[in-house]
Coordinates of N, CA and C in Angstrom, one line a residue:
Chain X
X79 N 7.0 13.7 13.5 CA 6.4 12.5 12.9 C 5.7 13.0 11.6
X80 N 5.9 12.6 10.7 CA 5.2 12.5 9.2 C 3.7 12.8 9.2
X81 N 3.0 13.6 8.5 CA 1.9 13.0 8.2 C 1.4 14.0 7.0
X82 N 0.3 12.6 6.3 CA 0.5 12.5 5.3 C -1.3 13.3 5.0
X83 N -1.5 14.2 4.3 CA -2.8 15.1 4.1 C -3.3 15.0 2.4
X84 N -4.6 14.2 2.2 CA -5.0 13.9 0.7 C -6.5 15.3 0.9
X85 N -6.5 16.3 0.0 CA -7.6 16.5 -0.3 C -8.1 16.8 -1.7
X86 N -9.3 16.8 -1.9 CA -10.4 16.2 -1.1 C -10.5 14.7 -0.6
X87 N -11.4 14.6 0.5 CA -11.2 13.3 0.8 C -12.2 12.4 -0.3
X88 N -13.3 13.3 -1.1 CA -13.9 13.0 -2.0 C -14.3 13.3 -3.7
X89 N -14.6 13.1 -4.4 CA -14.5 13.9 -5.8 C -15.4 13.6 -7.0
X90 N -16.3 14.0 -7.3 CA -17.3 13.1 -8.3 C -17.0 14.4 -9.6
X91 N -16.8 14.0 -10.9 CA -16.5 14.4 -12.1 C -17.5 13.9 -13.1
X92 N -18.1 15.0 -13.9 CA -18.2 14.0 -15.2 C -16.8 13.2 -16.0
X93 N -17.6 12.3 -16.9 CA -16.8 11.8 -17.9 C -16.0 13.0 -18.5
X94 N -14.6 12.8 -18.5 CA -13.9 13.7 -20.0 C -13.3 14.5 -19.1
X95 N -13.7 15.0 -18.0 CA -12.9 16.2 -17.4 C -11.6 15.5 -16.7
X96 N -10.9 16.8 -16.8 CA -9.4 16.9 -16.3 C -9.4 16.9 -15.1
X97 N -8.9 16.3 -13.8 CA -8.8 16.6 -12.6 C -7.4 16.4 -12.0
X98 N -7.5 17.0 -11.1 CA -6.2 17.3 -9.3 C -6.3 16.5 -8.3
X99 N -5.9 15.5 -8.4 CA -5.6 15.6 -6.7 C -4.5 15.9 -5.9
X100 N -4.7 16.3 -4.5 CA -3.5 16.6 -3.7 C -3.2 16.2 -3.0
X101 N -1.9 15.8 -2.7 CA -1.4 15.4 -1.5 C -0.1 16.6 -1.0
X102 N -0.4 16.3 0.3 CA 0.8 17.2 1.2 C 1.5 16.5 2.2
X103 N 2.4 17.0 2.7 CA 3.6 15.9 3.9 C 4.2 17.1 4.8
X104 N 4.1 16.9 5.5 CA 4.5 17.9 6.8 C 6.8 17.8 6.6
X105 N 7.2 16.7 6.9 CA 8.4 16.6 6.8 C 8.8 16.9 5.5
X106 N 9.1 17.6 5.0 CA 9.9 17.4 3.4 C 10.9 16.7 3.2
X107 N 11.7 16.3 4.2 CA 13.0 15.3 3.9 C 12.2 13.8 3.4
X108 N 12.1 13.8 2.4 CA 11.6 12.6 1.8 C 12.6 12.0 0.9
X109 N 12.5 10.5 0.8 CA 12.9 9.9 -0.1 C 12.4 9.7 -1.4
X110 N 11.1 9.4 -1.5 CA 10.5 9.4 -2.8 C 8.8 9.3 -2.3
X111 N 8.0 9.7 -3.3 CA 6.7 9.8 -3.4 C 6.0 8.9 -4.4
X112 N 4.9 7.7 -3.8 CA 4.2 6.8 -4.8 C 2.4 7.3 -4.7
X113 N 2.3 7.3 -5.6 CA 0.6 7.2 -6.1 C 0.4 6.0 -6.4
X114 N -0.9 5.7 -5.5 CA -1.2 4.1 -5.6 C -2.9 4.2 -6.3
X115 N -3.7 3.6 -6.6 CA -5.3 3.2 -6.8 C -5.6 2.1 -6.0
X116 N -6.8 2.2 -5.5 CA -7.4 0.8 -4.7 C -8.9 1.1 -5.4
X117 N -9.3 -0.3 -5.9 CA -10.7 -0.7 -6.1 C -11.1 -1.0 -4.9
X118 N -12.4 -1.0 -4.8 CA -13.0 -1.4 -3.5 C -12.6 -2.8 -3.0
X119 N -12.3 -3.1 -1.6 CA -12.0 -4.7 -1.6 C -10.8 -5.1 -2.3
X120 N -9.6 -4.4 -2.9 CA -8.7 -4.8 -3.4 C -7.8 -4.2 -3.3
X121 N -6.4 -5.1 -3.5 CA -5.3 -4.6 -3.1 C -4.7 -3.3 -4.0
X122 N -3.7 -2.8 -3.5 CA -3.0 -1.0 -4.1 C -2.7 -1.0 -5.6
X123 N -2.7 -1.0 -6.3 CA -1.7 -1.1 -7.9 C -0.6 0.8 -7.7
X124 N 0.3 0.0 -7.9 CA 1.3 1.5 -7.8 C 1.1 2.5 -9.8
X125 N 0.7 3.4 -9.1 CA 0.6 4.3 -10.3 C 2.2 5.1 -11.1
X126 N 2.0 5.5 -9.9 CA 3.5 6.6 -10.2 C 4.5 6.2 -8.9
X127 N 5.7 7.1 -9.1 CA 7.0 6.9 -8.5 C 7.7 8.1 -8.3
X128 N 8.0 9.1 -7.7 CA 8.7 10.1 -8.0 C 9.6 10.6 -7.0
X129 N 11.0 10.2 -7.4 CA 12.3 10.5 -6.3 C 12.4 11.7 -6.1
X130 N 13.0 12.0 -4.7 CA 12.7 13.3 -4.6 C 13.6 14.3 -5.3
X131 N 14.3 13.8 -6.0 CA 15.1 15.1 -6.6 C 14.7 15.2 -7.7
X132 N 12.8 14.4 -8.2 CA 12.1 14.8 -9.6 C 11.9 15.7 -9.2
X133 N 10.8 16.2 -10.4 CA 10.2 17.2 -10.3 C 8.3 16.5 -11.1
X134 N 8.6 15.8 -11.7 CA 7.3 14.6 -11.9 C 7.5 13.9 -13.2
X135 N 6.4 12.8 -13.0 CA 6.4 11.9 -13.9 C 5.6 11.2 -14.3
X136 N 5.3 10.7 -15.4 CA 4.0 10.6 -16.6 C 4.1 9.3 -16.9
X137 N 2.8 9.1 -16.9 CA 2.5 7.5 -17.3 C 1.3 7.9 -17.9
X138 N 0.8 7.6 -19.2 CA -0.4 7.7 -20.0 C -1.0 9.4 -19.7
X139 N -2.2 9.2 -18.8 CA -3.3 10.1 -18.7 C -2.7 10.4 -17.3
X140 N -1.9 9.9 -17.0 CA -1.6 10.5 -15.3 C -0.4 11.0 -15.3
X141 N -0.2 12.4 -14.6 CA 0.8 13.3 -14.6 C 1.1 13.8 -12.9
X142 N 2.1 13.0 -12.3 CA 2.2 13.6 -11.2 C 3.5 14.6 -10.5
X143 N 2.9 15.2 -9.7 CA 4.1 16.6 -10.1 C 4.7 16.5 -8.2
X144 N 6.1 17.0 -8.0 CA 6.3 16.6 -6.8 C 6.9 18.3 -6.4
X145 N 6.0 19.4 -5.3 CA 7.1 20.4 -4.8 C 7.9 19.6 -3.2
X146 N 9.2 19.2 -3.1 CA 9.6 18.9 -2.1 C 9.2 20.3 -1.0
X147 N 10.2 21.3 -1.6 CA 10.1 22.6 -0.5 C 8.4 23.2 -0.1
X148 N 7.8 22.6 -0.7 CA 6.5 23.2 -0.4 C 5.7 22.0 0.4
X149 N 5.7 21.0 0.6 CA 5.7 19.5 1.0 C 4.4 19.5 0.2
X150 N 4.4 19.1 -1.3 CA 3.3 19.1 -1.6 C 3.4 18.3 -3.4
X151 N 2.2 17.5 -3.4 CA 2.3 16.2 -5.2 C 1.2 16.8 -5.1
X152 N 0.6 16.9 -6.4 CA -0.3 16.5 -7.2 C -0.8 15.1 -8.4
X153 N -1.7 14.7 -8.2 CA -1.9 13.9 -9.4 C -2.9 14.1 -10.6
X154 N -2.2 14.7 -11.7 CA -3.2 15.1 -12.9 C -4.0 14.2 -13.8
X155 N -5.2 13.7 -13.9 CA -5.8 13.0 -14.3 C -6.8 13.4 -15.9
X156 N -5.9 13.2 -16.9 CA -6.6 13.8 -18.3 C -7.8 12.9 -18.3
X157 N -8.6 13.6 -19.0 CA -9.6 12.9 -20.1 C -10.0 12.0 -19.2
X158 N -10.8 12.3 -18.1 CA -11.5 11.2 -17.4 C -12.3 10.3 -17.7
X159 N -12.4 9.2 -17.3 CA -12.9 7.6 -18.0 C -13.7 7.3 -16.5
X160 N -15.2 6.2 -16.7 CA -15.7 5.6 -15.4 C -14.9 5.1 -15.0
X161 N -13.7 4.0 -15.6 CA -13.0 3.3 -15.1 C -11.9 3.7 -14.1
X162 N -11.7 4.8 -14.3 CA -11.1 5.6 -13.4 C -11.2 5.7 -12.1
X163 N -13.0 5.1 -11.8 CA -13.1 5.4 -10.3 C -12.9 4.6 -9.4
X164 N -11.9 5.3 -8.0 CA -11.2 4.5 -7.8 C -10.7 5.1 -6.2
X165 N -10.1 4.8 -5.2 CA -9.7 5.6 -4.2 C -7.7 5.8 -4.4
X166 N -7.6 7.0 -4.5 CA -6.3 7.7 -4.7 C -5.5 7.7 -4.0
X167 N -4.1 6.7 -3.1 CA -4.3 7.0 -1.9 C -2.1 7.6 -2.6
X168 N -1.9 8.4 -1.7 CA -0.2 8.8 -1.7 C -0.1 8.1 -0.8
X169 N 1.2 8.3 -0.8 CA 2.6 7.4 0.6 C 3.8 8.1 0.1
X170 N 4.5 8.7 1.4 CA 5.9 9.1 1.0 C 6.7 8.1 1.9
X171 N 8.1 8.4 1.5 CA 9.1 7.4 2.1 C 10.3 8.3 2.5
X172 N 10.9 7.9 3.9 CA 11.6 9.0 4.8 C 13.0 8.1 4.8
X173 N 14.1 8.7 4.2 CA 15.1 8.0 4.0 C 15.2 6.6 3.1
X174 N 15.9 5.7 3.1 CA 16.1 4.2 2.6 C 15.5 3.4 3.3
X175 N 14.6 3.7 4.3 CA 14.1 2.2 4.4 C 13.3 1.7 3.7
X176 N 11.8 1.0 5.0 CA 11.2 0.4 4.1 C 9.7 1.2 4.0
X177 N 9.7 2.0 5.3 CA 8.2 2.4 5.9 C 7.8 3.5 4.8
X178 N 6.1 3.2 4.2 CA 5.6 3.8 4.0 C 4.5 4.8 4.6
X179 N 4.4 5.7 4.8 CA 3.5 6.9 5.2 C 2.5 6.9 4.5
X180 N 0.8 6.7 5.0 CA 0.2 7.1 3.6 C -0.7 7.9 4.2
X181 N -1.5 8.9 3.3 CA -2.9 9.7 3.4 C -4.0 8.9 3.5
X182 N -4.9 9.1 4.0 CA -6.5 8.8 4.0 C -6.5 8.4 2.4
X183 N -6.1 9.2 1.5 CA -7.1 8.8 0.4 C -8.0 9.8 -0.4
X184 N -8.1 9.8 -1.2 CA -9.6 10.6 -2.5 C -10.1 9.8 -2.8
X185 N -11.5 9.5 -2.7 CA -12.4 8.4 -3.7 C -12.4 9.6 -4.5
X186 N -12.7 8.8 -5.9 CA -13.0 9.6 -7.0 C -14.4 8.6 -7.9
X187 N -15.3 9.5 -8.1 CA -16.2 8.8 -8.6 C -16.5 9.9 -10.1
X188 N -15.7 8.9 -11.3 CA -16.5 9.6 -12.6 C -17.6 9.0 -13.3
X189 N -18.4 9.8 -13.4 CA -19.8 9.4 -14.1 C -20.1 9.5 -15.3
X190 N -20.4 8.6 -15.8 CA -20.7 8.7 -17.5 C -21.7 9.6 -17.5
Chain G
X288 N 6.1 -9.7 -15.0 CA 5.0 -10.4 -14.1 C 5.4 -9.4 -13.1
X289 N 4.4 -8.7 -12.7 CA 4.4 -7.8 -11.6 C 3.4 -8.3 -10.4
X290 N 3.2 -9.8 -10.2 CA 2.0 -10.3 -9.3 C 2.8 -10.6 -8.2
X291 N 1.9 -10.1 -6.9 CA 1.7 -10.7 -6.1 C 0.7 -11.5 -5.7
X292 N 0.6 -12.8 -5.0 CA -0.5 -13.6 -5.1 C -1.1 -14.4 -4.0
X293 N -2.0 -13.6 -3.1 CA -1.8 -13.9 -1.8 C -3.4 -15.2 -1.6
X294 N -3.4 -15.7 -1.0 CA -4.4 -17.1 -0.8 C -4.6 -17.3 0.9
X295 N -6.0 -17.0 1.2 CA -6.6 -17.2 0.4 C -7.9 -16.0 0.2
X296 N -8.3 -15.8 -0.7 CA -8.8 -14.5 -0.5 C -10.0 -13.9 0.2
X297 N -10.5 -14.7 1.1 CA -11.6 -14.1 1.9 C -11.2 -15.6 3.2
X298 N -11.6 -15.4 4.2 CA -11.4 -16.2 5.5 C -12.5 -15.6 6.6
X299 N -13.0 -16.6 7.2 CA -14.0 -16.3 8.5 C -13.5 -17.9 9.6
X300 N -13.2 -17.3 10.2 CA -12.9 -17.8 11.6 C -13.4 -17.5 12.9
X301 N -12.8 -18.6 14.0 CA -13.1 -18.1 15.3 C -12.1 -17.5 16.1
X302 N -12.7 -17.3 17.5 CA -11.8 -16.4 17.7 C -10.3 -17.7 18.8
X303 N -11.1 -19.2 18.4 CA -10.1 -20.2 19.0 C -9.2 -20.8 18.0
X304 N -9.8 -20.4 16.6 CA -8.9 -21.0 15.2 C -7.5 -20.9 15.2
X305 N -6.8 -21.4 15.0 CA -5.3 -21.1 14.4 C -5.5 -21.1 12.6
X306 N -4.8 -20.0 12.0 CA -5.5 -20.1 10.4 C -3.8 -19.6 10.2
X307 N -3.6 -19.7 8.7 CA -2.7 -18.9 8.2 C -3.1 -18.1 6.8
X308 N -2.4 -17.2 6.3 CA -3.0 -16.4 5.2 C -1.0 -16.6 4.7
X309 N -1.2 -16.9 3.6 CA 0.3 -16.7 2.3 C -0.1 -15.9 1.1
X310 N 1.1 -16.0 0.8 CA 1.9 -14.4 0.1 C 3.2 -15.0 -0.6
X311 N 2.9 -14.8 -2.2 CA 3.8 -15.4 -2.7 C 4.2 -14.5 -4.0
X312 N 5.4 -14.2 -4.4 CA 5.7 -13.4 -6.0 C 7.0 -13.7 -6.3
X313 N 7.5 -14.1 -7.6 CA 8.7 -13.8 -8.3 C 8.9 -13.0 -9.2
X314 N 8.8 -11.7 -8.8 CA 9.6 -10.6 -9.1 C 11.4 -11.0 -9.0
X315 N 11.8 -11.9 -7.7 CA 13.1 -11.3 -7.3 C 13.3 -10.6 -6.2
X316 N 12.2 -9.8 -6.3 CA 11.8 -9.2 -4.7 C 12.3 -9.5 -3.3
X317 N 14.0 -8.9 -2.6 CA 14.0 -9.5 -1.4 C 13.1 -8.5 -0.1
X318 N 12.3 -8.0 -0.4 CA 11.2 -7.3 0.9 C 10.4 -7.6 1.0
X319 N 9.5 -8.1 1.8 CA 8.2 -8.2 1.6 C 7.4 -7.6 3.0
X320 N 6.1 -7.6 3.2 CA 5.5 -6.9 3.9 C 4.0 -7.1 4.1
X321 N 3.8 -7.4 5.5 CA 2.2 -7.5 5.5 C 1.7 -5.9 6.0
X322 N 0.9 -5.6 6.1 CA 0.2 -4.6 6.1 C -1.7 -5.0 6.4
X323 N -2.3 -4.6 7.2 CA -3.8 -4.2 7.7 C -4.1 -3.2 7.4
X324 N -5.3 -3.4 6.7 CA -5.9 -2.3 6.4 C -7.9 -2.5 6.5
X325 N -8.1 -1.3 7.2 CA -9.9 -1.3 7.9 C -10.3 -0.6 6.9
X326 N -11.9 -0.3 6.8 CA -12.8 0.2 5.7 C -12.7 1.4 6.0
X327 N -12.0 2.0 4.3 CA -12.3 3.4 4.6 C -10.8 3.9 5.3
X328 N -9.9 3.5 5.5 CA -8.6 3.6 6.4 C -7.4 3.3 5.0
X329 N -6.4 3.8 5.6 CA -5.1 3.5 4.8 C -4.5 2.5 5.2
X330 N -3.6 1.7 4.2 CA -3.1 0.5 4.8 C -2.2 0.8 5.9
X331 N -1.9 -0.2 7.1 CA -1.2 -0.1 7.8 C 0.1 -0.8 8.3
X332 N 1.1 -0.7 8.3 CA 2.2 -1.7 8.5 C 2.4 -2.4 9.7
X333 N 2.5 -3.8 8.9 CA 2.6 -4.5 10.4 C 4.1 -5.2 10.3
X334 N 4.4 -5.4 9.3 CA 5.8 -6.7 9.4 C 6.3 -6.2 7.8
X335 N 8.3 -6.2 8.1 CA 8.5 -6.1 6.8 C 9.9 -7.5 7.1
X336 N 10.1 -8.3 6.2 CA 11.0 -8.9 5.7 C 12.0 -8.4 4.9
X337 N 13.2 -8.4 5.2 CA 14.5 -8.4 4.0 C 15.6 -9.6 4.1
X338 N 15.4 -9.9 3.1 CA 16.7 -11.2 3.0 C 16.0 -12.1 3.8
X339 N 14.3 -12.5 4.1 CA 14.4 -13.4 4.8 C 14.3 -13.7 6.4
X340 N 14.5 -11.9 6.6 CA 14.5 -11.8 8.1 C 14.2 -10.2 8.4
X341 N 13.3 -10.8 9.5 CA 12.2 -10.1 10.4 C 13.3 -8.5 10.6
X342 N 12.8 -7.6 9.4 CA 13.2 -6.3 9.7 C 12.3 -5.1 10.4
X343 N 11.1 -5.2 10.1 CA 10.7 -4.4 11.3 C 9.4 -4.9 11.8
X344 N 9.1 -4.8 13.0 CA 8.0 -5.6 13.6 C 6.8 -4.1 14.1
X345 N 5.9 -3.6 13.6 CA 5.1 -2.2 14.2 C 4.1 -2.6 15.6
X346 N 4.9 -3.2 16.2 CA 4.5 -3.6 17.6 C 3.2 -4.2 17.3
X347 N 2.9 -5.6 16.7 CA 1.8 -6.0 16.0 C 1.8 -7.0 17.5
X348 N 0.3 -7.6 18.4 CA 0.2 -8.6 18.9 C 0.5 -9.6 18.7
X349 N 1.1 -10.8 20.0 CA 2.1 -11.9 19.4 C 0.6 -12.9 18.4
X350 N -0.6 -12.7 18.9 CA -1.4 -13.5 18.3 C -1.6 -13.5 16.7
X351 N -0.7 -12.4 15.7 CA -0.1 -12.5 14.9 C 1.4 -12.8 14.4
X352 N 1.5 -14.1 13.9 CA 3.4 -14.7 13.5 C 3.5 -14.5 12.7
X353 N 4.5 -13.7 12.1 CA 5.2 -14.1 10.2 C 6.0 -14.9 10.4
X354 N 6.5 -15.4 8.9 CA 7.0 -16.7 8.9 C 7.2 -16.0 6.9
X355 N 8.9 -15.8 6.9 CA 9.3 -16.1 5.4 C 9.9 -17.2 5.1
X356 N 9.8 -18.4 4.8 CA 10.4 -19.4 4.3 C 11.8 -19.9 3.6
X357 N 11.5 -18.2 2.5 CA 12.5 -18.4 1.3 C 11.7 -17.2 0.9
X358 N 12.7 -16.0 -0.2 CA 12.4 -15.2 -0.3 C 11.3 -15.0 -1.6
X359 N 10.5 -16.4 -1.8 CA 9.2 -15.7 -2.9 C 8.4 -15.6 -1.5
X360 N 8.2 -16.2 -0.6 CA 6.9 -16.6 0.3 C 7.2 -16.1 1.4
X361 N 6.0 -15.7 2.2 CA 5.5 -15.0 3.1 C 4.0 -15.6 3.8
X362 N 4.5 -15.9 5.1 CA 3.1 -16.3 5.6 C 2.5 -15.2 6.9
X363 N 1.6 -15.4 7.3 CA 1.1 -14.6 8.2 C 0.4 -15.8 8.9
X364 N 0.7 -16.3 10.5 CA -0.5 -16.9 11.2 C -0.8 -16.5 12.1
X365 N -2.1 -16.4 11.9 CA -3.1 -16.4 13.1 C -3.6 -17.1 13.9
X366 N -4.1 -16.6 15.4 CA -4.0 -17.6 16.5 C -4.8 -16.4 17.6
X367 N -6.0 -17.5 18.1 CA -6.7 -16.3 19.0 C -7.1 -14.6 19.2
X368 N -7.3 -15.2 17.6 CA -7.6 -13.5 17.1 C -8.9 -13.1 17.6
X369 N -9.1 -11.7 17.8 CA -10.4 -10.9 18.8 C -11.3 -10.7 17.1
X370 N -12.8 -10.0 17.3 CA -13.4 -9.4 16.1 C -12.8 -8.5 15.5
X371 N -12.0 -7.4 16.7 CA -11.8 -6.1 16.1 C -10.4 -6.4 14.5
X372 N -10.0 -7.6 14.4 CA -8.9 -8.2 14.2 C -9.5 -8.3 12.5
X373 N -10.6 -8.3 12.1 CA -11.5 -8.3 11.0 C -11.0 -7.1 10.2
X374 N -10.6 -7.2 9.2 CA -9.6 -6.5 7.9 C -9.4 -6.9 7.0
X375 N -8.8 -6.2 5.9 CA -8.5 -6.8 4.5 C -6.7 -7.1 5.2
X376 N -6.2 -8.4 4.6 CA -4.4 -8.1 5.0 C -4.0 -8.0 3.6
X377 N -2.9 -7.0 3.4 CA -2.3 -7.1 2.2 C -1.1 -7.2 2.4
X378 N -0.3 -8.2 1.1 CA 0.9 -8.4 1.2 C 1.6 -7.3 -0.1
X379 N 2.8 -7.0 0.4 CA 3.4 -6.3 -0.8 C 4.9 -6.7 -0.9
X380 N 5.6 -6.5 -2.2 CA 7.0 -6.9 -2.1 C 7.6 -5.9 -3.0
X381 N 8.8 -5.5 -2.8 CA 9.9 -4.5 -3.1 C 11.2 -5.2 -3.2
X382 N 12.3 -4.2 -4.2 CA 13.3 -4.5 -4.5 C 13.8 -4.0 -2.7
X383 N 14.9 -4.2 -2.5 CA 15.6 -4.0 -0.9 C 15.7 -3.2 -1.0
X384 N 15.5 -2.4 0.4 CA 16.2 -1.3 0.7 C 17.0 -0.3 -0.1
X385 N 16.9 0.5 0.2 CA 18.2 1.6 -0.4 C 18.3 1.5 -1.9
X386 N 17.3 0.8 -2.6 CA 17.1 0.9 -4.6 C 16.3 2.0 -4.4
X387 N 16.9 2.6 -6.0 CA 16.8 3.9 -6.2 C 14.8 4.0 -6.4
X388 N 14.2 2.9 -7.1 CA 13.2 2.5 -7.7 C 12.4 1.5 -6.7
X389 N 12.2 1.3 -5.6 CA 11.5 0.5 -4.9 C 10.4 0.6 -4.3
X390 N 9.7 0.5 -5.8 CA 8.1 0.5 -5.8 C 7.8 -0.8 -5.2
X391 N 6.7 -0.7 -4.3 CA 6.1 -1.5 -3.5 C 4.9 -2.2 -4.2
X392 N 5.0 -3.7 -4.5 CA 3.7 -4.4 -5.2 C 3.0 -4.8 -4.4
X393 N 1.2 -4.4 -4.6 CA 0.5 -5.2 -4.0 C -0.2 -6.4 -4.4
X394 N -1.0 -7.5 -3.4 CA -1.3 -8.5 -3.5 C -2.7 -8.0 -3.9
X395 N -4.4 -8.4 -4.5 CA -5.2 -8.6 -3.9 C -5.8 -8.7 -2.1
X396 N -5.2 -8.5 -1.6 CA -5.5 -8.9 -0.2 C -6.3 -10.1 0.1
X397 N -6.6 -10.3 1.8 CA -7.3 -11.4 2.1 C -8.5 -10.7 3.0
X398 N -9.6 -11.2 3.0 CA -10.3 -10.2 3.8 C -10.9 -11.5 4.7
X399 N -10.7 -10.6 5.6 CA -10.7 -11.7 6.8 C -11.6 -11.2 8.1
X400 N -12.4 -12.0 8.4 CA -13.6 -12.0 9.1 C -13.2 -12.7 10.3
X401 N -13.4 -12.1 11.3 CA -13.1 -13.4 13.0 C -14.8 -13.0 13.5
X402 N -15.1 -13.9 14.0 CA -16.4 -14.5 14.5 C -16.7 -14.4 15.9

């Protein structure tokens, strides 16, 4: 059975700094890997997307990096903003269906 | 338009109510998907739709029904729901199956209170 490991489960940063989060997956036969954000009380917004035969992919200030053989993403977070703060959660996907796997999660709290 | 749009967004009921919660997006989207999720917890899957029809059910109690109409809409009803039953539900929809790109949208959720 899958399962899905975020750490830290927490993270407070000043403004401006660079940060990591990690996710790891016990199965490596994955289909693809999504990074999602949740505000408190609100629904997912999908960040990133990364098939497993990436290697990662960039959207603005977010850089997320996928090792399949190591079961292991990152999400690089440049130039951190308050608006940023946010809970981090991954989900991988095991074959073509539909089910997603997800982690606990990282709150991330950046502070002006 | 990347919206999902689910209504209505907060609900408090009893535990004799019959209520429903909807879920609607034109993306094009043939998947859709309710999902529960508790404070502090990752969402959880409860029902996925494709084409309209009930593709996987995560052994969810019958006192929760889905119900797709047509493939923008998605309902969820409820019927003699318990406290512990108290959660945000979120709706999400995806291109089908087997696309190479089938990022999963979410709704706002409904947060829902039983009494």
């Amino acid at each position: 059975k899958q399962e899905v490991t975020q750490i830290p489960a927490a993270l407070s940063v000043p403004e401006g700094e660079n940060l990591v989060l990690n996710c790891s997956f016990t199965d490596s036969a994955i289909y693809n890997l999504q990074w999602f954000r949740q505000d408190p009380g609100k629904g997912l917004t999908s960040l990133l997307l990364i098939q497993s035969s990436q290697r990662e992919q960039t959207s603005g200030r977010l850089n997320a990096s996928l090792d399949k053989s190591s079961g292991r993403s990152t999400l690089y977070i440049a130039a951190s903003q308050p608006g940023d703060s946010a809970t981090y959660l991954c989900a991988v996907k095991e074959g073509s269906n539909y089910k997603l796997t997800f982690g606990k999660g990282t709150l991330l709290t950046v502070n002006p | 338009d990347t919206e999902v749009t689910q209504t209505p967004k907060h609900l408090v009921m009893g535990m004799t109510n019959k209520k429903s919660l909807k879920c609607e997006q034109h993306m094009g989207h043939r998947a859709m998907y309710w999902y529960k999720q508790k404070a502090k917890k990752p969402p959880e899957l409860m029902f996925v739709y494709s084409y309209e029809k009930l593709s996987i059910n995560e052994s969810v109690p019958s006192r929760f029904s889905p119900e797709c109409p047509n493939s923008s809409l998605l309902n969820l009803h409820l019927h003699a729901l318990q406290p512990e039953d108290s959660a945000l539900y979120l709706c999400a929809s995806s291109q089908a199956a087997g696309k190479v790109k089938n990022i999963q949208y979410f709704g706002a959720g409904t947060r829902l209170s039983v009494l």
